[in-house]
């Protein structure tokens, strides 16, 4: 069942207090985050501090890229990048097993590292240089500015998650040092009038890593699975807000107390749709071990200790091999 009339099904959390110095306000934000993480693992954020002008520039450059010819876009084909950076063609990914390819095309951006950087030479997971579209002079500076802003926002959200777990605000500071993160631009064409069975913009899936910060345009399409009521919830765009969701690694870290929730995209807007997820996975060598605060008396950890890098490699092996 799909619920289409529940615009407030996901909470809206104002993060302004996390940029301030009032401890009581920070703790209240942590409480709100805890409630969201325990129930859906999805929530909107306001008071994030990202300028509207930068958001507008991101969408302008993203549209400019996808409006290019296929020949031009393939000049930065992801297949030619050892670090999974660049253009992914329409139908290049199938996130829901057994379903048709996703009706979307994308572009991947990460930390800009030269091929001879020691971390790249050491074989760091998904590390290396980006590919930049040669015909769009404004694309690179805008995306790099947004990438930097998202890193800072991700660190702030992780501080809020620490408070939500009754941990010190700086608990995840080491996790946030030299983090792996991916910015992804997505373009969804309109859903076909007669789609293939199960065909949709993006198949049902959970995210692999830590947190995802999703920038939406003004078109609907995102749907979140409500397991408690066996239904899909619409998550419509809210002007000035991002959508945040938890990835599998946070669920693992919290012994599945915090949720990594299935979600999908069905672009029924009848027009082009754009979104910009930012995937924040943290420091590759950081240990991911069940947090003691997430264990009830007598309860044991469901998962063995791992690292961020090993967790991501395992997720990719399960998905792509």
JSON list of N, CA and C in Angstrom, two decimals, residues 132-164:
[
{"chain": "A", "resi": 132, "resn": "UNK", "atom": "N", "xyz": [35.89, 15.70, -14.68]},
{"chain": "A", "resi": 132, "resn": "UNK", "atom": "CA", "xyz": [35.10, 16.92, -14.76]},
{"chain": "A", "resi": 132, "resn": "UNK", "atom": "C", "xyz": [34.66, 17.16, -16.20]},
{"chain": "A", "resi": 133, "resn": "UNK", "atom": "N", "xyz": [33.39, 17.51, -16.43]},
{"chain": "A", "resi": 133, "resn": "UNK", "atom": "CA", "xyz": [32.91, 17.74, -17.80]},
{"chain": "A", "resi": 133, "resn": "UNK", "atom": "C", "xyz": [33.65, 18.90, -18.46]},
{"chain": "A", "resi": 134, "resn": "UNK", "atom": "N", "xyz": [34.31, 18.67, -19.59]},
{"chain": "A", "resi": 134, "resn": "UNK", "atom": "CA", "xyz": [35.16, 19.70, -20.20]},
{"chain": "A", "resi": 134, "resn": "UNK", "atom": "C", "xyz": [34.41, 20.91, -20.71]},
{"chain": "A", "resi": 135, "resn": "UNK", "atom": "N", "xyz": [33.12, 20.77, -21.03]},
{"chain": "A", "resi": 135, "resn": "UNK", "atom": "CA", "xyz": [32.39, 21.88, -21.65]},
{"chain": "A", "resi": 135, "resn": "UNK", "atom": "C", "xyz": [31.71, 22.80, -20.64]},
{"chain": "A", "resi": 136, "resn": "UNK", "atom": "N", "xyz": [31.80, 22.49, -19.34]},
{"chain": "A", "resi": 136, "resn": "UNK", "atom": "CA", "xyz": [31.08, 23.26, -18.32]},
{"chain": "A", "resi": 136, "resn": "UNK", "atom": "C", "xyz": [32.08, 23.86, -17.34]},
{"chain": "A", "resi": 137, "resn": "UNK", "atom": "N", "xyz": [32.45, 25.09, -17.56]},
{"chain": "A", "resi": 137, "resn": "UNK", "atom": "CA", "xyz": [33.51, 25.72, -16.76]},
{"chain": "A", "resi": 137, "resn": "UNK", "atom": "C", "xyz": [33.09, 25.97, -15.32]},
{"chain": "A", "resi": 138, "resn": "UNK", "atom": "N", "xyz": [31.79, 26.17, -15.07]},
{"chain": "A", "resi": 138, "resn": "UNK", "atom": "CA", "xyz": [31.34, 26.45, -13.71]},
{"chain": "A", "resi": 138, "resn": "UNK", "atom": "C", "xyz": [31.03, 25.22, -12.89]},
{"chain": "A", "resi": 139, "resn": "UNK", "atom": "N", "xyz": [31.03, 24.06, -13.51]},
{"chain": "A", "resi": 139, "resn": "UNK", "atom": "CA", "xyz": [30.60, 22.84, -12.85]},
{"chain": "A", "resi": 139, "resn": "UNK", "atom": "C", "xyz": [31.52, 22.47, -11.67]},
{"chain": "A", "resi": 140, "resn": "UNK", "atom": "N", "xyz": [32.82, 22.43, -11.92]},
{"chain": "A", "resi": 140, "resn": "UNK", "atom": "CA", "xyz": [33.75, 21.97, -10.89]},
{"chain": "A", "resi": 140, "resn": "UNK", "atom": "C", "xyz": [33.75, 22.87, -9.66]},
{"chain": "A", "resi": 141, "resn": "UNK", "atom": "N", "xyz": [33.90, 24.19, -9.77]},
{"chain": "A", "resi": 141, "resn": "UNK", "atom": "CA", "xyz": [33.94, 25.00, -8.56]},
{"chain": "A", "resi": 141, "resn": "UNK", "atom": "C", "xyz": [32.66, 24.94, -7.73]},
{"chain": "A", "resi": 142, "resn": "UNK", "atom": "N", "xyz": [31.51, 24.86, -8.40]},
{"chain": "A", "resi": 142, "resn": "UNK", "atom": "CA", "xyz": [30.25, 24.76, -7.67]},
{"chain": "A", "resi": 142, "resn": "UNK", "atom": "C", "xyz": [30.18, 23.44, -6.90]},
{"chain": "A", "resi": 143, "resn": "UNK", "atom": "N", "xyz": [30.50, 22.35, -7.57]},
{"chain": "A", "resi": 143, "resn": "UNK", "atom": "CA", "xyz": [30.39, 21.04, -6.91]},
{"chain": "A", "resi": 143, "resn": "UNK", "atom": "C", "xyz": [31.41, 20.89, -5.78]},
{"chain": "A", "resi": 144, "resn": "UNK", "atom": "N", "xyz": [32.59, 21.44, -5.96]},
{"chain": "A", "resi": 144, "resn": "UNK", "atom": "CA", "xyz": [33.58, 21.35, -4.88]},
{"chain": "A", "resi": 144, "resn": "UNK", "atom": "C", "xyz": [33.16, 22.20, -3.68]},
{"chain": "A", "resi": 145, "resn": "UNK", "atom": "N", "xyz": [32.56, 23.36, -3.92]},
{"chain": "A", "resi": 145, "resn": "UNK", "atom": "CA", "xyz": [32.06, 24.18, -2.81]},
{"chain": "A", "resi": 145, "resn": "UNK", "atom": "C", "xyz": [30.95, 23.45, -2.06]},
{"chain": "A", "resi": 146, "resn": "UNK", "atom": "N", "xyz": [30.05, 22.81, -2.82]},
{"chain": "A", "resi": 146, "resn": "UNK", "atom": "CA", "xyz": [28.95, 22.09, -2.19]},
{"chain": "A", "resi": 146, "resn": "UNK", "atom": "C", "xyz": [29.48, 20.87, -1.43]},
{"chain": "A", "resi": 147, "resn": "UNK", "atom": "N", "xyz": [30.45, 20.17, -2.01]},
{"chain": "A", "resi": 147, "resn": "UNK", "atom": "CA", "xyz": [31.04, 19.01, -1.36]},
{"chain": "A", "resi": 147, "resn": "UNK", "atom": "C", "xyz": [31.62, 19.41, 0.00]},
{"chain": "A", "resi": 148, "resn": "UNK", "atom": "N", "xyz": [32.35, 20.51, 0.04]},
{"chain": "A", "resi": 148, "resn": "UNK", "atom": "CA", "xyz": [32.94, 20.99, 1.29]},
{"chain": "A", "resi": 148, "resn": "UNK", "atom": "C", "xyz": [31.85, 21.34, 2.31]},
{"chain": "A", "resi": 149, "resn": "UNK", "atom": "N", "xyz": [30.78, 21.99, 1.85]},
{"chain": "A", "resi": 149, "resn": "UNK", "atom": "CA", "xyz": [29.69, 22.35, 2.75]},
{"chain": "A", "resi": 149, "resn": "UNK", "atom": "C", "xyz": [29.01, 21.11, 3.31]},
{"chain": "A", "resi": 150, "resn": "UNK", "atom": "N", "xyz": [28.86, 20.08, 2.49]},
{"chain": "A", "resi": 150, "resn": "UNK", "atom": "CA", "xyz": [28.23, 18.84, 2.94]},
{"chain": "A", "resi": 150, "resn": "UNK", "atom": "C", "xyz": [29.09, 18.09, 3.95]},
{"chain": "A", "resi": 151, "resn": "UNK", "atom": "N", "xyz": [30.41, 18.16, 3.80]},
{"chain": "A", "resi": 151, "resn": "UNK", "atom": "CA", "xyz": [31.28, 17.54, 4.79]},
{"chain": "A", "resi": 151, "resn": "UNK", "atom": "C", "xyz": [31.07, 18.15, 6.17]},
{"chain": "A", "resi": 152, "resn": "UNK", "atom": "N", "xyz": [30.99, 19.48, 6.21]},
{"chain": "A", "resi": 152, "resn": "UNK", "atom": "CA", "xyz": [30.78, 20.16, 7.49]},
{"chain": "A", "resi": 152, "resn": "UNK", "atom": "C", "xyz": [29.40, 19.83, 8.07]},
{"chain": "A", "resi": 153, "resn": "UNK", "atom": "N", "xyz": [28.38, 19.79, 7.22]},
{"chain": "A", "resi": 153, "resn": "UNK", "atom": "CA", "xyz": [27.04, 19.46, 7.69]},
{"chain": "A", "resi": 153, "resn": "UNK", "atom": "C", "xyz": [26.98, 18.02, 8.19]},
{"chain": "A", "resi": 154, "resn": "UNK", "atom": "N", "xyz": [27.63, 17.11, 7.50]},
{"chain": "A", "resi": 154, "resn": "UNK", "atom": "CA", "xyz": [27.65, 15.71, 7.93]},
{"chain": "A", "resi": 154, "resn": "UNK", "atom": "C", "xyz": [28.29, 15.57, 9.31]},
{"chain": "A", "resi": 155, "resn": "UNK", "atom": "N", "xyz": [29.37, 16.29, 9.53]},
{"chain": "A", "resi": 155, "resn": "UNK", "atom": "CA", "xyz": [30.04, 16.24, 10.83]},
{"chain": "A", "resi": 155, "resn": "UNK", "atom": "C", "xyz": [29.10, 16.75, 11.93]},
{"chain": "A", "resi": 156, "resn": "UNK", "atom": "N", "xyz": [28.33, 17.79, 11.61]},
{"chain": "A", "resi": 156, "resn": "UNK", "atom": "CA", "xyz": [27.39, 18.33, 12.58]},
{"chain": "A", "resi": 156, "resn": "UNK", "atom": "C", "xyz": [26.28, 17.32, 12.89]},
{"chain": "A", "resi": 157, "resn": "UNK", "atom": "N", "xyz": [25.80, 16.64, 11.86]},
{"chain": "A", "resi": 157, "resn": "UNK", "atom": "CA", "xyz": [24.75, 15.63, 12.08]},
{"chain": "A", "resi": 157, "resn": "UNK", "atom": "C", "xyz": [25.30, 14.48, 12.91]},
{"chain": "A", "resi": 158, "resn": "UNK", "atom": "N", "xyz": [26.54, 14.07, 12.67]},
{"chain": "A", "resi": 158, "resn": "UNK", "atom": "CA", "xyz": [27.13, 13.00, 13.47]},
{"chain": "A", "resi": 158, "resn": "UNK", "atom": "C", "xyz": [27.25, 13.42, 14.94]},
{"chain": "A", "resi": 159, "resn": "UNK", "atom": "N", "xyz": [27.54, 14.69, 15.19]},
{"chain": "A", "resi": 159, "resn": "UNK", "atom": "CA", "xyz": [27.55, 15.19, 16.57]},
{"chain": "A", "resi": 159, "resn": "UNK", "atom": "C", "xyz": [26.16, 15.08, 17.18]},
{"chain": "A", "resi": 160, "resn": "UNK", "atom": "N", "xyz": [25.14, 15.40, 16.39]},
{"chain": "A", "resi": 160, "resn": "UNK", "atom": "CA", "xyz": [23.78, 15.26, 16.87]},
{"chain": "A", "resi": 160, "resn": "UNK", "atom": "C", "xyz": [23.41, 13.81, 17.15]},
{"chain": "A", "resi": 161, "resn": "UNK", "atom": "N", "xyz": [23.88, 12.90, 16.30]},
{"chain": "A", "resi": 161, "resn": "UNK", "atom": "CA", "xyz": [23.62, 11.48, 16.53]},
{"chain": "A", "resi": 161, "resn": "UNK", "atom": "C", "xyz": [24.30, 10.99, 17.79]},
{"chain": "A", "resi": 162, "resn": "UNK", "atom": "N", "xyz": [25.49, 11.50, 18.07]},
{"chain": "A", "resi": 162, "resn": "UNK", "atom": "CA", "xyz": [26.17, 11.14, 19.33]},
{"chain": "A", "resi": 162, "resn": "UNK", "atom": "C", "xyz": [25.30, 11.55, 20.52]},
{"chain": "A", "resi": 163, "resn": "UNK", "atom": "N", "xyz": [24.79, 12.78, 20.49]},
{"chain": "A", "resi": 163, "resn": "UNK", "atom": "CA", "xyz": [23.92, 13.24, 21.57]},
{"chain": "A", "resi": 163, "resn": "UNK", "atom": "C", "xyz": [22.66, 12.40, 21.66]},
{"chain": "A", "resi": 164, "resn": "UNK", "atom": "N", "xyz": [22.16, 11.95, 20.50]},
{"chain": "A", "resi": 164, "resn": "UNK", "atom": "CA", "xyz": [20.95, 11.14, 20.49]},
{"chain": "A", "resi": 164, "resn": "UNK", "atom": "C", "xyz": [21.15, 9.81, 21.20]}
]
